[in-house]
Amino acid sequence: MSNNTVDVVLIGGGIMSATLGTMISQVEPDWSIELFESRTEVATESTNAWNNAGTGHAALCELNYMPEGKDGSLSAAKAIDINEQFQLSRQWWSSLVKQGILGEPSSFINATPHMTFVRGEANVDYLRRRYELLKEEPLFSDMEFSDDPEQIAEWTPMLVERRSKDEVFAATRSLSGTDVDFGAVTRQLMSHLEDQGVTVNLGHEVKKLRRRADGTWDVFVRNRAGYGKRTVNARFVFVGAGGGALSLLQSSKIPEIKGFGGFPISGKFLKCDNPEVVREHRAKVYGKAAVGAPPMSVPHLDTRIVDGKESLLFGPYAGFSPNFLKKGSWWDLPGSIRLHNLWPMIRVGLSEFSLEKYLLTELMASREKQLSTLREYMPSAKRGDWEMITAGQRVQVMKKDPKKGGVLQFGTEVITGADGTIAGLLGASPGASTAVHAMLGVLQKCFPEQFEARWRDEFLAQIPAYGTGVNHDPALAAQTLAETGAVLGLLPKQVEAAGAE
């Protein structure tokens, strides 16, 4: 069992570790970094293009970022915050393209209109009020609304074709939307990290973490191919292992992880590769979750562009497995239960009847029922054009709550140790889209002195909107979208799409 010391250990070969590793290598090129990924390739779990919808989450189409209050009120605050976070990603990626760290932009990001589609008088009224509120915000100023079937058919005919003439529906569209292949981003960043001298260990599984008396961490690693074991000592550890992060953070015994649990949900999508169907729908269209259904169940019909090829995805269809990773173990869920998180998990189990009902309904759904859900958005859908694919596992965060005892959180949670020597990320969407924001937060919290003394200025040179945002200034918001759109190859396509109508 060998032992060596490095400055940074990154656990997990996904978008989070790739983003954080690249940032650290930019500001501290002399630091030694070692990365461990349990699979033989990077980006195989949630980061993989076919394990997520590739939506550059900017709240342009996702209604769960603007829920309606009991009194019918709406607030744009959460939607603006999510969009601001995605602008940081656009700025950073643009900087990396200019530096040659990321390659041809179309290999990982493409202009794809983001749309919302709802049916029924009440939902149409909600969508109209949402539009009226958002159109006044600079980052949403390109949003369009229509309840005219002919106009919506021009945007994407598949939503309207074969629909009843007396059906009431409406849609919004934002041309500034994108489709992102986070797997491609990750692989390109990992390749750059290796060129910078970072050691990327594939097929190496981190089993546990243990803090030494001097505040450093022993990282216990198993080589899955040769069954060899070794211990790496690190001054800083980041746990970006997706569903595997919870158990590793628990093994670290940091107080900050107490009370946290995880609830795994497996996802499935219907996928269409028929070019005749695919070319008729160029958009990501999000709907509204059924009454009583959890936010994760929001249906969406998405254009996907992976390796230059366009496909359509519809879902998500949920299932249940106790695995925390797609290729994990059935012991993951029961093995994560501790005395400190047992009560919060029980409270969530007793209160989340809508989630439990939703999962049971999904598990029992027939193939015809799954297709009927698709036909609510694409009435002309044919069974032979669609195949079911299994996407990644999502581990939703369960945590203590002073009032309820425990709550289920739909989103991401960054956990950092008090001394700044360890951090990890739990949860799911919109994670990948906001990775830049999340990892800047990790660096600021774990390395406050270096961040304020030197790093902040270096990051501001690449990400000017960091810390201030752009939505408060219409001219600045327009300039930011135009500049990143030009570098990432998005703006010309959006202008072309608008002019073609």
Short mmCIF file of C-alpha atoms in Angstrom, two decimals, residues 40-475:
data_model
loop_
_atom_site.label_atom_id
_atom_site.label_comp_id
_atom_site.label_asym_id
_atom_site.label_seq_id
_atom_site.Cartn_x
_atom_site.Cartn_y
_atom_site.Cartn_z
CA THR A 40 -13.15 3.07 -17.53
CA GLU A 41 -14.35 6.32 -19.14
CA VAL A 42 -15.23 9.77 -17.83
CA ALA A 43 -18.74 11.21 -18.06
CA THR A 44 -20.57 7.88 -17.89
CA GLU A 45 -23.23 8.71 -15.29
CA SER A 46 -25.46 11.82 -15.12
CA THR A 47 -23.01 13.85 -17.23
CA ASN A 48 -23.39 11.48 -20.19
CA ALA A 49 -25.39 13.01 -23.03
CA TRP A 50 -27.98 10.21 -23.04
CA ASN A 51 -28.46 10.30 -19.28
CA ASN A 52 -29.87 13.85 -19.26
CA ALA A 53 -31.88 16.12 -21.53
CA GLY A 54 -28.96 18.44 -22.30
CA THR A 55 -30.99 21.52 -21.46
CA GLY A 56 -28.84 24.53 -20.77
CA HIS A 57 -31.04 25.37 -17.79
CA ALA A 58 -31.74 29.10 -17.97
CA ALA A 59 -35.38 29.05 -16.72
CA LEU A 60 -36.57 30.05 -20.18
CA CYS A 61 -38.91 27.07 -20.39
CA GLU A 62 -38.88 25.34 -16.98
CA LEU A 63 -42.03 26.28 -15.09
CA ASN A 64 -40.87 24.80 -11.78
CA TYR A 65 -38.58 27.82 -11.33
CA MET A 66 -41.68 30.07 -11.25
CA PRO A 67 -44.30 28.24 -9.17
CA GLU A 68 -47.65 29.87 -8.64
CA GLY A 69 -48.38 30.91 -5.05
CA LYS A 70 -51.57 29.89 -3.27
CA ASP A 71 -52.88 33.39 -3.94
CA GLY A 72 -51.97 33.14 -7.63
CA SER A 73 -48.89 35.33 -7.26
CA LEU A 74 -45.77 34.84 -9.35
CA SER A 75 -42.16 35.80 -8.70
CA ALA A 76 -39.39 35.89 -11.28
CA ALA A 77 -36.59 35.85 -8.67
CA LYS A 78 -35.70 32.14 -8.90
CA ALA A 79 -35.90 32.12 -12.71
CA ILE A 80 -33.60 35.14 -12.92
CA ASP A 81 -31.13 33.54 -10.50
CA ILE A 82 -30.93 30.31 -12.54
CA ASN A 83 -30.50 32.26 -15.78
CA GLU A 84 -27.74 34.40 -14.24
CA GLN A 85 -25.93 31.23 -13.19
CA PHE A 86 -26.10 29.84 -16.73
CA GLN A 87 -24.67 33.09 -18.09
CA LEU A 88 -21.56 32.38 -15.99
CA SER A 89 -21.25 29.02 -17.74
CA ARG A 90 -21.60 30.67 -21.15
CA GLN A 91 -18.94 33.25 -20.31
CA TRP A 92 -16.49 30.69 -18.96
CA TRP A 93 -16.97 28.30 -21.88
CA SER A 94 -16.47 31.24 -24.27
CA SER A 95 -13.19 32.06 -22.54
CA LEU A 96 -12.06 28.44 -22.81
CA VAL A 97 -12.89 28.36 -26.53
CA LYS A 98 -10.75 31.46 -27.05
CA GLN A 99 -7.90 29.81 -25.15
CA GLY A 100 -8.20 26.59 -27.16
CA ILE A 101 -9.10 24.54 -24.08
CA LEU A 102 -12.52 23.75 -25.51
CA GLY A 103 -12.76 22.90 -29.20
CA GLU A 104 -15.28 23.72 -31.90
CA PRO A 105 -18.34 25.04 -29.99
CA SER A 106 -20.83 23.01 -32.03
CA SER A 107 -19.20 19.89 -30.59
CA PHE A 108 -20.77 20.69 -27.22
CA ILE A 109 -23.35 23.51 -27.54
CA ASN A 110 -25.94 24.42 -30.16
CA ALA A 111 -28.65 27.06 -30.44
CA THR A 112 -31.98 25.35 -29.72
CA PRO A 113 -35.15 27.33 -28.97
CA HIS A 114 -36.58 26.76 -25.50
CA MET A 115 -40.37 26.53 -25.45
CA THR A 116 -43.10 25.97 -22.88
CA PHE A 117 -46.37 24.34 -23.94
CA VAL A 118 -49.50 24.12 -21.78
CA ARG A 119 -53.12 23.06 -22.27
CA GLY A 120 -56.35 24.19 -20.62
CA GLU A 121 -57.68 27.64 -19.70
CA ALA A 122 -56.08 27.81 -16.25
CA ASN A 123 -52.63 26.80 -17.50
CA VAL A 124 -52.84 29.19 -20.44
CA ASP A 125 -53.71 32.00 -18.04
CA TYR A 126 -50.73 31.09 -15.87
CA LEU A 127 -48.37 30.96 -18.84
CA ARG A 128 -49.58 34.34 -20.10
CA ARG A 129 -49.01 35.94 -16.68
CA ARG A 130 -45.58 34.31 -16.46
CA TYR A 131 -44.71 35.72 -19.89
CA GLU A 132 -45.93 39.22 -19.00
CA LEU A 133 -43.66 39.18 -15.95
CA LEU A 134 -40.57 37.71 -17.62
CA LYS A 135 -40.61 39.71 -20.86
CA GLU A 136 -39.70 42.80 -18.84
CA GLU A 137 -36.51 41.13 -17.58
CA PRO A 138 -33.48 41.74 -19.85
CA LEU A 139 -32.32 38.10 -19.90
CA PHE A 140 -35.81 37.01 -21.00
CA SER A 141 -36.54 39.86 -23.40
CA ASP A 142 -36.58 37.60 -26.47
CA MET A 143 -39.45 35.50 -25.08
CA GLU A 144 -42.55 35.27 -27.25
CA PHE A 145 -46.07 34.12 -26.28
CA SER A 146 -48.82 32.76 -28.46
CA ASP A 147 -52.15 30.98 -28.09
CA ASP A 148 -52.62 30.94 -31.88
CA PRO A 149 -52.36 27.38 -33.27
CA GLU A 150 -51.03 28.64 -36.59
CA GLN A 151 -48.23 30.60 -34.94
CA ILE A 152 -47.28 27.68 -32.67
CA ALA A 153 -47.31 25.37 -35.70
CA GLU A 154 -44.78 27.68 -37.39
CA TRP A 155 -42.55 27.38 -34.33
CA THR A 156 -42.78 23.59 -34.25
CA PRO A 157 -45.56 21.81 -36.21
CA MET A 158 -45.45 18.58 -34.20
CA LEU A 159 -47.15 20.25 -31.23
CA VAL A 160 -50.22 21.16 -33.27
CA GLU A 161 -50.52 18.43 -35.92
CA ARG A 162 -53.63 16.22 -35.37
CA ARG A 163 -54.70 18.24 -32.34
CA SER A 164 -58.42 18.91 -31.80
CA LYS A 165 -59.50 22.30 -33.16
CA ASP A 166 -61.41 23.17 -30.00
CA GLU A 167 -58.48 22.44 -27.66
CA VAL A 168 -57.15 25.42 -25.74
CA PHE A 169 -53.36 25.67 -25.56
CA ALA A 170 -50.53 28.17 -25.58
CA ALA A 171 -46.75 28.31 -25.85
CA THR A 172 -43.79 30.56 -25.24
CA ARG A 173 -40.53 30.52 -27.17
CA SER A 174 -37.04 31.87 -26.48
CA LEU A 175 -34.48 31.72 -29.29
CA SER A 176 -31.63 32.20 -26.81
CA GLY A 177 -32.05 28.61 -25.58
CA THR A 178 -29.34 25.98 -26.05
CA ASP A 179 -28.75 22.24 -26.20
CA VAL A 180 -25.58 21.22 -24.36
CA ASP A 181 -23.64 17.96 -24.52
CA PHE A 182 -22.15 18.01 -21.02
CA GLY A 183 -20.35 14.76 -21.73
CA ALA A 184 -18.43 16.43 -24.57
CA VAL A 185 -17.57 19.42 -22.35
CA THR A 186 -16.28 17.03 -19.68
CA ARG A 187 -14.17 14.94 -22.05
CA GLN A 188 -12.55 18.03 -23.57
CA LEU A 189 -11.79 19.49 -20.15
CA MET A 190 -10.36 16.18 -18.95
CA SER A 191 -8.11 15.98 -22.00
CA HIS A 192 -6.83 19.47 -21.21
CA LEU A 193 -6.24 18.55 -17.56
CA GLU A 194 -4.13 15.57 -18.61
CA ASP A 195 -2.11 17.86 -20.88
CA GLN A 196 -1.55 20.08 -17.82
CA GLY A 197 -0.11 17.18 -15.87
CA VAL A 198 -3.20 16.12 -13.91
CA THR A 199 -3.23 12.39 -13.21
CA VAL A 200 -6.57 10.92 -14.34
CA ASN A 201 -7.06 7.43 -12.87
CA LEU A 202 -9.79 5.49 -14.66
CA GLY A 203 -11.16 2.27 -13.21
CA HIS A 204 -10.19 3.41 -9.71
CA GLU A 205 -12.88 3.47 -7.03
CA VAL A 206 -12.55 5.58 -3.90
CA LYS A 207 -13.86 3.52 -1.00
CA LYS A 208 -13.62 5.91 1.94
CA LEU A 209 -12.10 9.10 3.31
CA ARG A 210 -10.35 9.62 6.63
CA ARG A 211 -9.05 12.84 8.13
CA ARG A 212 -5.55 12.88 9.60
CA ALA A 213 -4.58 14.80 12.73
CA ASP A 214 -2.84 17.42 10.58
CA GLY A 215 -6.12 18.19 8.75
CA THR A 216 -5.19 16.45 5.47
CA TRP A 217 -7.18 13.55 4.05
CA ASP A 218 -6.34 9.93 3.38
CA VAL A 219 -8.18 8.77 0.27
CA PHE A 220 -8.51 4.98 0.09
CA VAL A 221 -8.56 3.78 -3.51
CA ARG A 222 -9.15 0.38 -5.12
CA ASN A 223 -8.02 -0.45 -8.63
CA ARG A 224 -11.06 -2.23 -10.06
CA ALA A 225 -9.03 -3.99 -12.74
CA GLY A 226 -6.04 -5.24 -10.79
CA TYR A 227 -7.64 -5.22 -7.33
CA GLY A 228 -4.67 -3.29 -5.99
CA LYS A 229 -5.22 -0.81 -3.18
CA ARG A 230 -3.46 2.40 -2.29
CA THR A 231 -3.89 5.44 -0.11
CA VAL A 232 -3.41 8.96 -1.40
CA ASN A 233 -2.97 11.83 1.04
CA ALA A 234 -4.54 15.13 -0.05
CA ARG A 235 -4.63 18.65 1.28
CA PHE A 236 -8.04 19.21 -0.36
CA VAL A 237 -10.68 16.71 -1.52
CA PHE A 238 -13.66 17.35 -3.79
CA VAL A 239 -16.35 14.68 -3.96
CA GLY A 240 -18.05 15.07 -7.32
CA ALA A 241 -19.15 11.47 -7.59
CA GLY A 242 -22.83 12.05 -8.35
CA GLY A 243 -24.93 9.50 -6.51
CA GLY A 244 -21.78 8.09 -4.92
CA ALA A 245 -21.02 11.38 -3.13
CA LEU A 246 -23.29 10.79 -0.14
CA SER A 247 -21.61 7.63 1.11
CA LEU A 248 -18.12 9.12 0.69
CA LEU A 249 -19.04 12.29 2.56
CA GLN A 250 -20.56 10.11 5.27
CA SER A 251 -17.30 8.15 5.52
CA SER A 252 -15.46 11.44 6.08
CA LYS A 253 -17.48 11.99 9.28
CA ILE A 254 -17.61 15.76 8.79
CA PRO A 255 -20.40 17.29 10.92
CA GLU A 256 -21.85 19.11 7.91
CA ILE A 257 -23.13 15.86 6.33
CA LYS A 258 -25.24 14.94 9.35
CA GLY A 259 -28.96 14.83 8.65
CA PHE A 260 -28.52 14.37 4.89
CA GLY A 261 -29.94 11.38 3.07
CA GLY A 262 -30.58 10.47 -0.54
CA PHE A 263 -33.60 9.16 -2.45
CA PRO A 264 -32.70 7.50 -5.77
CA ILE A 265 -34.94 7.78 -8.82
CA SER A 266 -34.07 6.17 -12.13
CA GLY A 267 -34.99 7.94 -15.33
CA LYS A 268 -36.05 6.78 -18.77
CA PHE A 269 -36.67 8.58 -22.04
CA LEU A 270 -38.33 7.74 -25.32
CA LYS A 271 -35.82 8.40 -28.09
CA CYS A 272 -36.50 9.02 -31.79
CA ASP A 273 -33.83 8.88 -34.51
CA ASN A 274 -36.17 8.95 -37.53
CA PRO A 275 -34.80 11.92 -39.53
CA GLU A 276 -38.24 12.71 -41.01
CA VAL A 277 -39.64 13.21 -37.52
CA VAL A 278 -36.55 14.84 -36.02
CA ARG A 279 -36.32 17.61 -38.62
CA GLU A 280 -39.92 18.67 -37.93
CA HIS A 281 -39.17 19.53 -34.31
CA ARG A 282 -36.23 21.81 -33.46
CA ALA A 283 -36.83 22.91 -29.88
CA LYS A 284 -36.85 21.90 -26.25
CA VAL A 285 -40.48 22.00 -25.18
CA TYR A 286 -41.29 21.82 -21.47
CA GLY A 287 -44.77 21.26 -20.12
CA LYS A 288 -46.32 21.47 -16.68
CA ALA A 289 -46.22 18.67 -14.14
CA ALA A 290 -49.57 17.04 -13.45
CA VAL A 291 -51.41 18.20 -10.33
CA GLY A 292 -49.80 16.56 -7.30
CA ALA A 293 -46.78 15.30 -9.26
CA PRO A 294 -43.24 16.27 -8.14
CA PRO A 295 -41.16 18.84 -10.10
CA MET A 296 -38.91 16.09 -11.48
CA SER A 297 -41.85 14.73 -13.47
CA VAL A 298 -42.15 17.78 -15.74
CA PRO A 299 -42.61 16.35 -19.27
CA HIS A 300 -40.41 17.69 -22.04
CA LEU A 301 -39.89 16.98 -25.73
CA ASP A 302 -36.28 17.79 -26.57
CA THR A 303 -34.07 18.18 -29.58
CA ARG A 304 -30.71 16.56 -28.72
CA ILE A 305 -27.52 17.08 -30.71
CA VAL A 306 -24.86 14.52 -29.83
CA ASP A 307 -21.75 13.94 -31.95
CA GLY A 308 -23.31 16.11 -34.66
CA LYS A 309 -26.45 13.98 -34.94
CA GLU A 310 -29.91 15.23 -34.04
CA SER A 311 -32.41 13.09 -32.14
CA LEU A 312 -35.54 13.67 -30.09
CA LEU A 313 -36.06 12.70 -26.47
CA PHE A 314 -39.32 12.67 -24.55
CA GLY A 315 -39.70 12.07 -20.86
CA PRO A 316 -38.81 11.67 -18.17
CA TYR A 317 -40.38 8.39 -17.22
CA ALA A 318 -39.39 7.44 -13.71
CA GLY A 319 -38.56 4.14 -12.10
CA PHE A 320 -37.15 3.05 -8.80
CA SER A 321 -33.91 1.31 -7.95
CA PRO A 322 -32.01 1.48 -4.65
CA ASN A 323 -28.83 2.11 -6.68
CA PHE A 324 -27.29 5.55 -6.22
CA LEU A 325 -25.42 5.19 -9.52
CA LYS A 326 -26.56 3.70 -12.80
CA LYS A 327 -24.00 0.93 -12.31
CA GLY A 328 -24.13 1.02 -8.54
CA SER A 329 -25.23 -1.47 -5.91
CA TRP A 330 -28.61 -2.44 -4.48
CA TRP A 331 -27.01 -1.79 -1.11
CA ASP A 332 -26.55 1.93 -1.86
CA LEU A 333 -29.83 3.15 -0.33
CA PRO A 334 -30.00 0.94 2.79
CA GLY A 335 -26.26 1.38 3.30
CA SER A 336 -26.67 5.17 3.43
CA ILE A 337 -29.01 5.13 6.43
CA ARG A 338 -27.51 6.50 9.64
CA LEU A 339 -28.96 7.46 13.00
CA HIS A 340 -28.54 11.14 12.13
CA ASN A 341 -30.53 10.92 8.87
CA LEU A 342 -33.07 8.24 9.79
CA TRP A 343 -35.70 10.65 11.16
CA PRO A 344 -35.47 13.11 8.24
CA MET A 345 -35.81 10.17 5.83
CA ILE A 346 -38.84 8.83 7.71
CA ARG A 347 -40.46 12.26 7.71
CA VAL A 348 -39.92 12.58 3.96
CA GLY A 349 -41.41 9.12 3.46
CA LEU A 350 -44.50 10.10 5.44
CA SER A 351 -45.00 13.45 3.73
CA GLU A 352 -44.10 12.84 0.07
CA PHE A 353 -47.22 10.90 -0.91
CA SER A 354 -47.31 12.63 -4.30
CA LEU A 355 -43.82 11.33 -5.13
CA GLU A 356 -44.65 7.82 -3.95
CA LYS A 357 -47.88 7.79 -5.96
CA TYR A 358 -46.06 9.14 -9.00
CA LEU A 359 -43.36 6.46 -8.81
CA LEU A 360 -45.89 3.67 -8.34
CA THR A 361 -47.91 4.92 -11.32
CA GLU A 362 -44.77 5.14 -13.46
CA LEU A 363 -43.64 1.63 -12.50
CA MET A 364 -47.01 0.18 -13.47
CA ALA A 365 -47.40 2.16 -16.70
CA SER A 366 -47.77 0.10 -19.87
CA ARG A 367 -46.01 0.86 -23.14
CA GLU A 368 -49.29 2.24 -24.49
CA LYS A 369 -49.68 4.51 -21.46
CA GLN A 370 -46.14 5.80 -21.96
CA LEU A 371 -46.93 6.56 -25.61
CA SER A 372 -50.18 8.30 -24.68
CA THR A 373 -48.18 10.69 -22.47
CA LEU A 374 -45.95 11.48 -25.46
CA ARG A 375 -49.01 12.05 -27.65
CA GLU A 376 -50.23 14.76 -25.29
CA TYR A 377 -47.31 16.77 -26.71
CA MET A 378 -46.96 15.13 -30.12
CA PRO A 379 -50.37 13.76 -31.17
CA SER A 380 -48.92 12.32 -34.39
CA ALA A 381 -46.28 10.18 -32.62
CA LYS A 382 -45.99 6.63 -33.96
CA ARG A 383 -44.91 3.71 -31.81
CA GLY A 384 -42.34 2.45 -34.33
CA ASP A 385 -40.40 5.76 -34.29
CA TRP A 386 -39.60 5.65 -30.58
CA GLU A 387 -37.49 3.41 -28.38
CA MET A 388 -37.16 3.50 -24.59
CA ILE A 389 -33.70 4.21 -23.21
CA THR A 390 -32.56 4.16 -19.59
CA ALA A 391 -31.02 7.38 -18.36
CA GLY A 392 -28.96 8.04 -15.27
CA GLN A 393 -29.86 7.71 -11.63
CA ARG A 394 -30.89 10.87 -9.80
CA VAL A 395 -30.35 10.99 -6.04
CA GLN A 396 -32.63 13.64 -4.58
CA VAL A 397 -31.40 15.26 -1.38
CA MET A 398 -33.24 14.59 1.88
CA LYS A 399 -32.23 16.78 4.80
CA LYS A 400 -33.25 17.97 8.23
CA ASP A 401 -35.88 20.66 8.50
CA PRO A 402 -36.63 22.52 11.76
CA LYS A 403 -40.39 22.58 11.12
CA LYS A 404 -41.12 19.38 9.20
CA GLY A 405 -38.35 17.17 10.54
CA GLY A 406 -37.20 16.34 7.02
CA VAL A 407 -37.68 17.63 3.47
CA LEU A 408 -37.00 16.34 -0.02
CA GLN A 409 -35.00 18.91 -1.98
CA PHE A 410 -35.24 19.16 -5.76
CA GLY A 411 -31.94 20.73 -6.77
CA THR A 412 -28.27 20.71 -5.84
CA GLU A 413 -26.57 21.12 -2.48
CA VAL A 414 -22.88 21.90 -1.97
CA ILE A 415 -21.48 20.52 1.29
CA THR A 416 -18.22 22.02 2.57
CA GLY A 417 -16.24 21.16 5.70
CA ALA A 418 -15.73 23.97 8.18
CA ASP A 419 -11.96 24.04 7.66
CA GLY A 420 -12.26 24.19 3.86
CA THR A 421 -10.31 20.97 3.23
CA ILE A 422 -13.24 18.99 1.78
CA ALA A 423 -16.30 19.72 -0.32
CA GLY A 424 -18.87 17.66 -2.16
CA LEU A 425 -21.99 18.06 -4.22
CA LEU A 426 -25.32 16.31 -3.72
CA GLY A 427 -28.51 16.40 -5.77
CA ALA A 428 -29.54 16.72 -9.39
CA SER A 429 -30.90 19.28 -11.87
CA PRO A 430 -29.95 21.98 -12.77
CA GLY A 431 -26.46 20.87 -11.63
CA ALA A 432 -24.51 20.58 -14.89
CA SER A 433 -25.84 23.85 -16.31
CA THR A 434 -24.78 25.74 -13.19
CA ALA A 435 -21.50 23.89 -12.56
CA VAL A 436 -19.43 27.05 -13.06
CA HIS A 437 -21.40 28.94 -10.42
CA ALA A 438 -21.29 25.98 -8.01
CA MET A 439 -17.54 25.40 -8.35
CA LEU A 440 -16.72 29.10 -7.96
CA GLY A 441 -18.68 28.87 -4.74
CA VAL A 442 -16.60 25.89 -3.61
CA LEU A 443 -13.35 27.74 -4.29
CA GLN A 444 -14.52 30.90 -2.55
CA LYS A 445 -15.67 29.00 0.53
CA CYS A 446 -12.75 26.55 0.81
CA PHE A 447 -9.92 28.92 -0.18
CA PRO A 448 -11.14 32.36 0.99
CA GLU A 449 -7.71 33.95 1.36
CA GLN A 450 -6.36 32.88 -2.04
CA PHE A 451 -9.68 33.65 -3.68
CA GLU A 452 -9.86 37.24 -2.48
CA ALA A 453 -6.13 37.95 -2.82
CA ARG A 454 -5.54 36.60 -6.34
CA TRP A 455 -8.10 34.28 -7.83
CA ARG A 456 -11.13 36.57 -8.00
CA ASP A 457 -9.49 38.93 -10.51
CA GLU A 458 -8.34 36.00 -12.65
CA PHE A 459 -11.85 34.56 -12.76
CA LEU A 460 -13.44 37.97 -13.39
CA ALA A 461 -11.24 38.30 -16.48
CA GLN A 462 -12.93 35.17 -17.84
CA ILE A 463 -16.35 35.55 -16.21
CA PRO A 464 -17.13 39.29 -15.93
CA ALA A 465 -20.67 38.67 -14.64
CA TYR A 466 -19.44 36.78 -11.57
CA GLY A 467 -20.69 38.41 -8.38
CA THR A 468 -22.72 41.13 -10.09
CA GLY A 469 -24.90 39.50 -12.75
CA VAL A 470 -26.19 41.21 -15.88
CA ASN A 471 -29.99 41.20 -15.66
CA HIS A 472 -30.05 44.52 -13.78
CA ASP A 473 -28.71 46.31 -16.87
CA PRO A 474 -30.53 45.78 -20.22
CA ALA A 475 -27.55 46.94 -22.29
#
